[in-house]
Every structure is written in C-alpha cells, then in structure tokens.
Tab-separated table of N, CA and C in Angstrom:
chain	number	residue	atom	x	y	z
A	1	UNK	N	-20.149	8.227	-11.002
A	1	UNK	CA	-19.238	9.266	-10.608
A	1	UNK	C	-19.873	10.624	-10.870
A	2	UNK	N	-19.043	11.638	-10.281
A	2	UNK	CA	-19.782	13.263	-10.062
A	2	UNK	C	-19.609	13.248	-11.834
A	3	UNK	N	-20.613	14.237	-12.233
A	3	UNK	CA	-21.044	14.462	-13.714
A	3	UNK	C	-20.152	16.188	-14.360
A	4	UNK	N	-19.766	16.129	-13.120
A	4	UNK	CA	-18.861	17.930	-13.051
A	4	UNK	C	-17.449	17.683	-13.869
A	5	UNK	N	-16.664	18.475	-14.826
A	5	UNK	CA	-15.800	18.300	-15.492
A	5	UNK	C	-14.151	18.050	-15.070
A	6	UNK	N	-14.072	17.016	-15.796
A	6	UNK	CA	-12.702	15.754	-15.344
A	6	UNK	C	-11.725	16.606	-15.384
A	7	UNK	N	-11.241	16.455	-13.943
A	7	UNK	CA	-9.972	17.243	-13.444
A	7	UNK	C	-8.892	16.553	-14.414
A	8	UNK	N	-7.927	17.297	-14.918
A	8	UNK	CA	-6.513	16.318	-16.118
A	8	UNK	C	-6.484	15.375	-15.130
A	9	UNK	N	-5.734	14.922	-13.925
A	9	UNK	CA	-5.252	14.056	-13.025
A	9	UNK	C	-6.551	12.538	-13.057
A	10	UNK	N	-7.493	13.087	-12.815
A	10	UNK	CA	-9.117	12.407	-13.325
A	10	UNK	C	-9.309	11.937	-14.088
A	11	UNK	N	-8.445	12.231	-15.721
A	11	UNK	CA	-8.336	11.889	-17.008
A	11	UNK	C	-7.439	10.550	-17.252
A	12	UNK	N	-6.080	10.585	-16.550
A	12	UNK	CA	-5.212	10.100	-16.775
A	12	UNK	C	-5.363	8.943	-15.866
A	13	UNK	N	-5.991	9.184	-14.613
A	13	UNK	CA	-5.980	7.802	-13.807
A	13	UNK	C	-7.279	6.805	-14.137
A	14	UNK	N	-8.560	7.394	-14.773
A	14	UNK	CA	-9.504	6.683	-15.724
A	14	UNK	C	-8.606	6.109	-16.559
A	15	UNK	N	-7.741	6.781	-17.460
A	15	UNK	CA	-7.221	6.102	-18.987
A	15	UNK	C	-6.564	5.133	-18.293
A	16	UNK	N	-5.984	5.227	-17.581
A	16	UNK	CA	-4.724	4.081	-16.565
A	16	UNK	C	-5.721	2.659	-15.935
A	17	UNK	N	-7.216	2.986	-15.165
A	17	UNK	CA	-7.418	1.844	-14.933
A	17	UNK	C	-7.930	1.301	-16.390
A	18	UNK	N	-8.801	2.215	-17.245
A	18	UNK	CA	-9.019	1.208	-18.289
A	18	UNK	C	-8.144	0.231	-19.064
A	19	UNK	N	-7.226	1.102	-19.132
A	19	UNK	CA	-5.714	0.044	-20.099
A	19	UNK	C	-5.333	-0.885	-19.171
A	20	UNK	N	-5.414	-1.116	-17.489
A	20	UNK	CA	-4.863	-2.045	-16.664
A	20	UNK	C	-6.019	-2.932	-16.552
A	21	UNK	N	-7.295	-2.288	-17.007
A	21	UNK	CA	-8.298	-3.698	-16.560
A	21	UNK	C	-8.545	-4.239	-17.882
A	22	UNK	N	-8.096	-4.038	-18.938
A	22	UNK	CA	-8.031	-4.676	-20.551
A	22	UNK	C	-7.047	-5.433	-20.520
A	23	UNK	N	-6.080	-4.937	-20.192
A	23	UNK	CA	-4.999	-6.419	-20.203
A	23	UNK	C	-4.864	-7.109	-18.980
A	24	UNK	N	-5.446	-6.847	-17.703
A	24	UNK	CA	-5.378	-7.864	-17.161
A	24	UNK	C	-3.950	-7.172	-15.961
A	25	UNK	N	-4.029	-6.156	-15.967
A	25	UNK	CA	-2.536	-6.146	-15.328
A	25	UNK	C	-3.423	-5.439	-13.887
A	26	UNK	N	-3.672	-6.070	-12.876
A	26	UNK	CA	-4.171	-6.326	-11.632
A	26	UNK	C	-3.513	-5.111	-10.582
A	27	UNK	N	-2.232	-5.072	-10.516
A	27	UNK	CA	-1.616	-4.062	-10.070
A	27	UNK	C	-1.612	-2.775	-9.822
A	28	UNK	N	-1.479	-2.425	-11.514
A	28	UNK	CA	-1.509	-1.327	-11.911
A	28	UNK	C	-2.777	-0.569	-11.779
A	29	UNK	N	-4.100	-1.753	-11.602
A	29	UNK	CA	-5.113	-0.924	-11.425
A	29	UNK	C	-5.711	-0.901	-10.647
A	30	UNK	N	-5.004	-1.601	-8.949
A	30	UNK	CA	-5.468	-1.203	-7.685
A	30	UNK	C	-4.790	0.138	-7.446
A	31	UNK	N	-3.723	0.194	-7.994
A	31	UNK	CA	-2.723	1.357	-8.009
A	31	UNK	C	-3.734	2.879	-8.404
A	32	UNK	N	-3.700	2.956	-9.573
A	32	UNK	CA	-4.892	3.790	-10.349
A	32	UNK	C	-6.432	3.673	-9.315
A	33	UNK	N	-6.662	2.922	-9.030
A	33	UNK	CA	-7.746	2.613	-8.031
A	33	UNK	C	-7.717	3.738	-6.949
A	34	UNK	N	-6.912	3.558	-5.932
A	34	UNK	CA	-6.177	4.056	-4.952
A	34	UNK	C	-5.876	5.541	-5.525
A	35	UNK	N	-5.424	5.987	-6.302
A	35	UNK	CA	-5.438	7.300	-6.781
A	35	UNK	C	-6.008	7.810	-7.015
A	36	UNK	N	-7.221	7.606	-7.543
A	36	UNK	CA	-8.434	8.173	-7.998
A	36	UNK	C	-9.275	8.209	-6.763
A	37	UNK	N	-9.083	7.378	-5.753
A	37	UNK	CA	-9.643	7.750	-4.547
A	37	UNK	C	-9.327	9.126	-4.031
A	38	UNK	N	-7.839	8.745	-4.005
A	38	UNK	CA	-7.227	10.181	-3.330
A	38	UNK	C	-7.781	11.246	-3.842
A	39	UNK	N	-7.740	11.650	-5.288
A	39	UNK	CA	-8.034	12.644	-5.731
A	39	UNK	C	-9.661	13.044	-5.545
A	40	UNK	N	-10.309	11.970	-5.304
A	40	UNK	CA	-12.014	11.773	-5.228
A	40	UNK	C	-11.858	12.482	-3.451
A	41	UNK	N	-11.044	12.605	-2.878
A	41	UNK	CA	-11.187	12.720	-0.926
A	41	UNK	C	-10.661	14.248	-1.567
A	42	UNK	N	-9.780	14.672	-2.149
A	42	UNK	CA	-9.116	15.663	-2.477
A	42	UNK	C	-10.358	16.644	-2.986
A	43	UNK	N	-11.155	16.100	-3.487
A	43	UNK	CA	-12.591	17.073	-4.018
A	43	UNK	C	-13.545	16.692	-3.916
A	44	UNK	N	-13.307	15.808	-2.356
A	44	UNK	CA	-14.633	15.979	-1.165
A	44	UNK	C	-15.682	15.253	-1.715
A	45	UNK	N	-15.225	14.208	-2.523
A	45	UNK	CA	-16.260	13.240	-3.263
A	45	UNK	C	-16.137	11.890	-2.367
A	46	UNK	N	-16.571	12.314	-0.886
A	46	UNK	CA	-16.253	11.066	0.012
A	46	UNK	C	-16.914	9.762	-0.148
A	47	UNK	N	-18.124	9.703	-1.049
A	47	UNK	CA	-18.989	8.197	-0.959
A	47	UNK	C	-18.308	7.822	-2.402
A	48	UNK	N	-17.892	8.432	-3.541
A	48	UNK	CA	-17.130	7.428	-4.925
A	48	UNK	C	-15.777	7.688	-3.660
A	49	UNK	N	-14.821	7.904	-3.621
A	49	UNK	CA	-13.523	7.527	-2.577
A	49	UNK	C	-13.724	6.544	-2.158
A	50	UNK	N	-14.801	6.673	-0.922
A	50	UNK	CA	-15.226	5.615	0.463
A	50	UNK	C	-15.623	4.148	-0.487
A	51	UNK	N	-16.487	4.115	-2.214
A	51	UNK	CA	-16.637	2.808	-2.405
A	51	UNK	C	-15.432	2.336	-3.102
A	52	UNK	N	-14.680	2.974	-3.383
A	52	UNK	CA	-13.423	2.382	-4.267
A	52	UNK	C	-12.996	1.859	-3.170
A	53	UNK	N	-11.797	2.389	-2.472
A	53	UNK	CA	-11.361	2.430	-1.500
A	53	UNK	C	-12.079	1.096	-0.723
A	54	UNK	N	-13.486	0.671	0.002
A	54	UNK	CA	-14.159	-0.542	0.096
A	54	UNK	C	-14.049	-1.620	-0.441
A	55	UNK	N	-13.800	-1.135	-1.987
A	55	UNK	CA	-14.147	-2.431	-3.121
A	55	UNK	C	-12.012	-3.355	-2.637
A	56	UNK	N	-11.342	-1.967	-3.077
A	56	UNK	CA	-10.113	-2.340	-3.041
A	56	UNK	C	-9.328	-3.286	-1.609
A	57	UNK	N	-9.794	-2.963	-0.337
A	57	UNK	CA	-9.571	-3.482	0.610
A	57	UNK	C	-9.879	-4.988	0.989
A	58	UNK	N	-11.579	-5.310	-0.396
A	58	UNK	CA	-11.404	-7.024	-0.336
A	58	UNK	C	-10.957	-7.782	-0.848
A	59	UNK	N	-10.176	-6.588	-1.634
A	59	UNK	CA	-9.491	-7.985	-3.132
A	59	UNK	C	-8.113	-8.614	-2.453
A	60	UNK	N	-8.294	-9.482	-2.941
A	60	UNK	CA	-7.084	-10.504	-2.365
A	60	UNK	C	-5.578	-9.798	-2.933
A	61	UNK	N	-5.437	-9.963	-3.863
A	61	UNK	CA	-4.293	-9.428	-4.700
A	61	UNK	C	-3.645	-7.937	-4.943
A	62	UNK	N	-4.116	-7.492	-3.719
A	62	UNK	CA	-3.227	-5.908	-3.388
A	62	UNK	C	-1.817	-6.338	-3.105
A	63	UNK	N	-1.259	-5.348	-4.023
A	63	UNK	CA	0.036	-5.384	-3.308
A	63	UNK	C	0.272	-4.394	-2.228
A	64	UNK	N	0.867	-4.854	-1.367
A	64	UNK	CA	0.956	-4.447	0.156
A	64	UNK	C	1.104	-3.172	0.395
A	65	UNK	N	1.728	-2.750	-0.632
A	65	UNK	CA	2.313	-1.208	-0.634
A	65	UNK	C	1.127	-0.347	-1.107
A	66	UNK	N	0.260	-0.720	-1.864
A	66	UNK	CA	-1.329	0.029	-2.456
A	66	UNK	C	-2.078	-0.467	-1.503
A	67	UNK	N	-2.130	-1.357	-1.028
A	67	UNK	CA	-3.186	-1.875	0.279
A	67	UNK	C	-2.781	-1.086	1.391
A	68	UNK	N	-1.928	-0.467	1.587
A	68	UNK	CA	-1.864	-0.027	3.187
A	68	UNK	C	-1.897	1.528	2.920
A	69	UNK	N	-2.285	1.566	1.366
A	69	UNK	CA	-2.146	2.883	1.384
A	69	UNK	C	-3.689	3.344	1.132
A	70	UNK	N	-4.570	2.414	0.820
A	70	UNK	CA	-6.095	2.477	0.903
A	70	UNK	C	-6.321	2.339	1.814
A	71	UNK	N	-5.703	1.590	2.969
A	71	UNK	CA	-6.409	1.158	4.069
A	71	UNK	C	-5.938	2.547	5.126
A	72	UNK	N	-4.966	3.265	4.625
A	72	UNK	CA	-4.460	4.383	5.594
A	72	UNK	C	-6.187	5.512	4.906
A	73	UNK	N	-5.863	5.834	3.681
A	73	UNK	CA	-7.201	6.729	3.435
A	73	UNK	C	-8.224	6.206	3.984
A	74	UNK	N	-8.759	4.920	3.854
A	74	UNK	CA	-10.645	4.787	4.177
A	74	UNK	C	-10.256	4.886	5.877
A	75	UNK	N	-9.177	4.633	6.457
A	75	UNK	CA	-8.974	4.675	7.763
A	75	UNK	C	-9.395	6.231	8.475
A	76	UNK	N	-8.653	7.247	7.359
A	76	UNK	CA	-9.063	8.430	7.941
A	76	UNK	C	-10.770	9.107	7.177
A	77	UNK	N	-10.767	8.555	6.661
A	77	UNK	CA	-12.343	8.836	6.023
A	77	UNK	C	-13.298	8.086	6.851
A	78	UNK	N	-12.869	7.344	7.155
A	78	UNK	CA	-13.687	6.595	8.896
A	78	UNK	C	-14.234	7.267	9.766
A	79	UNK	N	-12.813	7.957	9.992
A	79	UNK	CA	-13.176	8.869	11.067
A	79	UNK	C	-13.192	10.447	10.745
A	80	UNK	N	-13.726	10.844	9.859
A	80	UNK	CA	-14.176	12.470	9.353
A	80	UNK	C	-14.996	12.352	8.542
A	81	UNK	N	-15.840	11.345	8.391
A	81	UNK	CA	-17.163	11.477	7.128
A	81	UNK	C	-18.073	10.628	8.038
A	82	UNK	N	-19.314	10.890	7.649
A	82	UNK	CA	-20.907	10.460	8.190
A	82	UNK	C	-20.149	8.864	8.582
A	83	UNK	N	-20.236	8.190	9.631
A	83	UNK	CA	-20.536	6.983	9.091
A	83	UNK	C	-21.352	6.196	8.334
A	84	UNK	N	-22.545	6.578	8.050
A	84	UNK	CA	-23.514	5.935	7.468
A	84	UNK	C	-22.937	5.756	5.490
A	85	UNK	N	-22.273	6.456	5.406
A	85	UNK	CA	-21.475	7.024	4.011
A	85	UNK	C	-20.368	5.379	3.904
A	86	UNK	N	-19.450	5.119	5.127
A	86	UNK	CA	-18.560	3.855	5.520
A	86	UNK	C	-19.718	2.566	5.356
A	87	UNK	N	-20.752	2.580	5.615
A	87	UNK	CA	-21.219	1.701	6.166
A	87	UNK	C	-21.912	1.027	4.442
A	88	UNK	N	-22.559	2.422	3.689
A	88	UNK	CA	-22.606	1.858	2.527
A	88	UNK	C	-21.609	1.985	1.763
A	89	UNK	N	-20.557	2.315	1.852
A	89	UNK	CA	-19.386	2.036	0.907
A	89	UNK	C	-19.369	0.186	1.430
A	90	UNK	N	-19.220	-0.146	2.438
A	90	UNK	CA	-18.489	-1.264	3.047
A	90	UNK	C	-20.003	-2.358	1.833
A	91	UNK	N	-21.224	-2.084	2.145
A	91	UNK	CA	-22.146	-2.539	1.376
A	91	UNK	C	-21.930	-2.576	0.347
A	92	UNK	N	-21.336	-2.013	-0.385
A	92	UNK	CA	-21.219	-2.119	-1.852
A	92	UNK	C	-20.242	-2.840	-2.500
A	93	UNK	N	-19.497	-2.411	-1.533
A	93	UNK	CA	-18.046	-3.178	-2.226
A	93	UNK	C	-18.445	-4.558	-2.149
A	94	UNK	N	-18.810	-5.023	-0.989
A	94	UNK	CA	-19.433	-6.391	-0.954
A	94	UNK	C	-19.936	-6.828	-1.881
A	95	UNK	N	-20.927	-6.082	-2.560
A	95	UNK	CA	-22.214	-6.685	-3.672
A	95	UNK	C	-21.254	-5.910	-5.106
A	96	UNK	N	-19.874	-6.044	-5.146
A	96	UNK	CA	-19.596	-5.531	-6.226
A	96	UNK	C	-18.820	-6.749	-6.813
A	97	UNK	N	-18.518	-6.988	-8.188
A	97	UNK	CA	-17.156	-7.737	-8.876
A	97	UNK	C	-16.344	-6.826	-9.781
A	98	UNK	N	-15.500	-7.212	-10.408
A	98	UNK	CA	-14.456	-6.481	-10.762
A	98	UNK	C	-15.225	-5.542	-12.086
A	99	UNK	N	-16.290	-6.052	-12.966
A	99	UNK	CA	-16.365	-5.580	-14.061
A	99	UNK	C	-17.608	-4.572	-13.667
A	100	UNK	N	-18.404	-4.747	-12.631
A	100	UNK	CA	-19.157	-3.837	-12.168
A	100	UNK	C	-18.446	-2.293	-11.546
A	101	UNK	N	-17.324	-2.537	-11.207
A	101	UNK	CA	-16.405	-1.689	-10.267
A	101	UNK	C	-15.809	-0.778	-11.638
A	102	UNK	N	-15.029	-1.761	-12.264
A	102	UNK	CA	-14.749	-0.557	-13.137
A	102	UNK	C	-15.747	-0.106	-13.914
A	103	UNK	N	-16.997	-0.271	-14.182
A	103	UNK	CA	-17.892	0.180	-14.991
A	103	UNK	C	-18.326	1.783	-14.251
A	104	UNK	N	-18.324	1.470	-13.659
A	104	UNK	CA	-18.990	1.997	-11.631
A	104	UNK	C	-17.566	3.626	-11.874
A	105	UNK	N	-16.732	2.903	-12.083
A	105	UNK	CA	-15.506	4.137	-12.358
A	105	UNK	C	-15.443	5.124	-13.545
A	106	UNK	N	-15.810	4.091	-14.265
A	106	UNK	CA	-15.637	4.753	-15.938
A	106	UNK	C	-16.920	5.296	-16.468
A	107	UNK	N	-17.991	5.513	-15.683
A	107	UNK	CA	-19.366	5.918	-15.833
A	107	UNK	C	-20.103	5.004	-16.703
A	108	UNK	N	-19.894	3.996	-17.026
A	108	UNK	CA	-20.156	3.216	-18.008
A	108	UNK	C	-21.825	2.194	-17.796
C-alpha cells in the first residue's frame, strides 16, 4: 500500500479487517475490504482499489449486498483507469489467498 500518511477512515477500516480476519468473521471483512477500496478510488490509488476489489469478486462467500457493491466499483474503474492496471489487478487476485491479501493490506 501507498507509504503516504493513513487517512483516520484508512485507520479504522485496517483495524476492522484485522480484527475480522483474526476471528474468522468473513463478512465483516469483505465489508472493510470493499471500503477501503472505496476510499483507495477516493485518493486515486486505482491499482491497491483495482487488486482488492479483484481479490474480493473471487471469493465465494460475499454477501450479495458487498459483492454487488465491489462489482459496481471495479465495474466503473474498468472503464476510467488504464486497462492494463484491470488486467493486473484481475492477475493478482488470481495468484492471491486470503493470508497473502490481508498481509498485502496491512503492509505486512
């Protein structure tokens, strides 16, 4: 992730996926997932957005209501960013698993 200083909103949705991917609560941290995208498109950080956003669209276990709401963002980041930017987000997410992803989030 950008190395530039954590917006509060940036703070709170990191602390949120870490506590949802420690216990296991799946939901809550496609949820947090999905937000941190937004805010990542919100300050034009389109390739961390474009791979979350990637990673989140293959997991089986979205709930419908966070899935259509990633799939509405990478939908319009489709079409207003490089494609070549889509094309390796779509690459990555592929070659990613869950503990790489959040590592990948949490700078870790």
């Amino acid at each position: 992730m950008p190395q530039q200083s954590l917006h509060p909103q940036e703070k709170d949705y990191l602390a949120s996926i870490r506590a949802s991917y420690a216990i296991n609560a799946t939901d809550e941290l496609w949820y947090g997932m999905t937000q941190l995208a937004q805010l990542y498109i919100q300050r034009e950080w389109t390739q961390e957005a474009s791979d979350i956003l990637a990673f989140i669209l293959l997991q089986a276990d979205v709930p419908q209501d966070t899935y259509d709401t990633a799939e509405a963002l990478f939908d319009d980041l489709e079409r207003s960013i490089c494609p070549r930017v889509i094309w390796d987000a779509k690459a990555f997410a592929s070659d990613m698993d869950l503990i790489g992803m959040v590592e990948y989030m949490l700078g870790e």
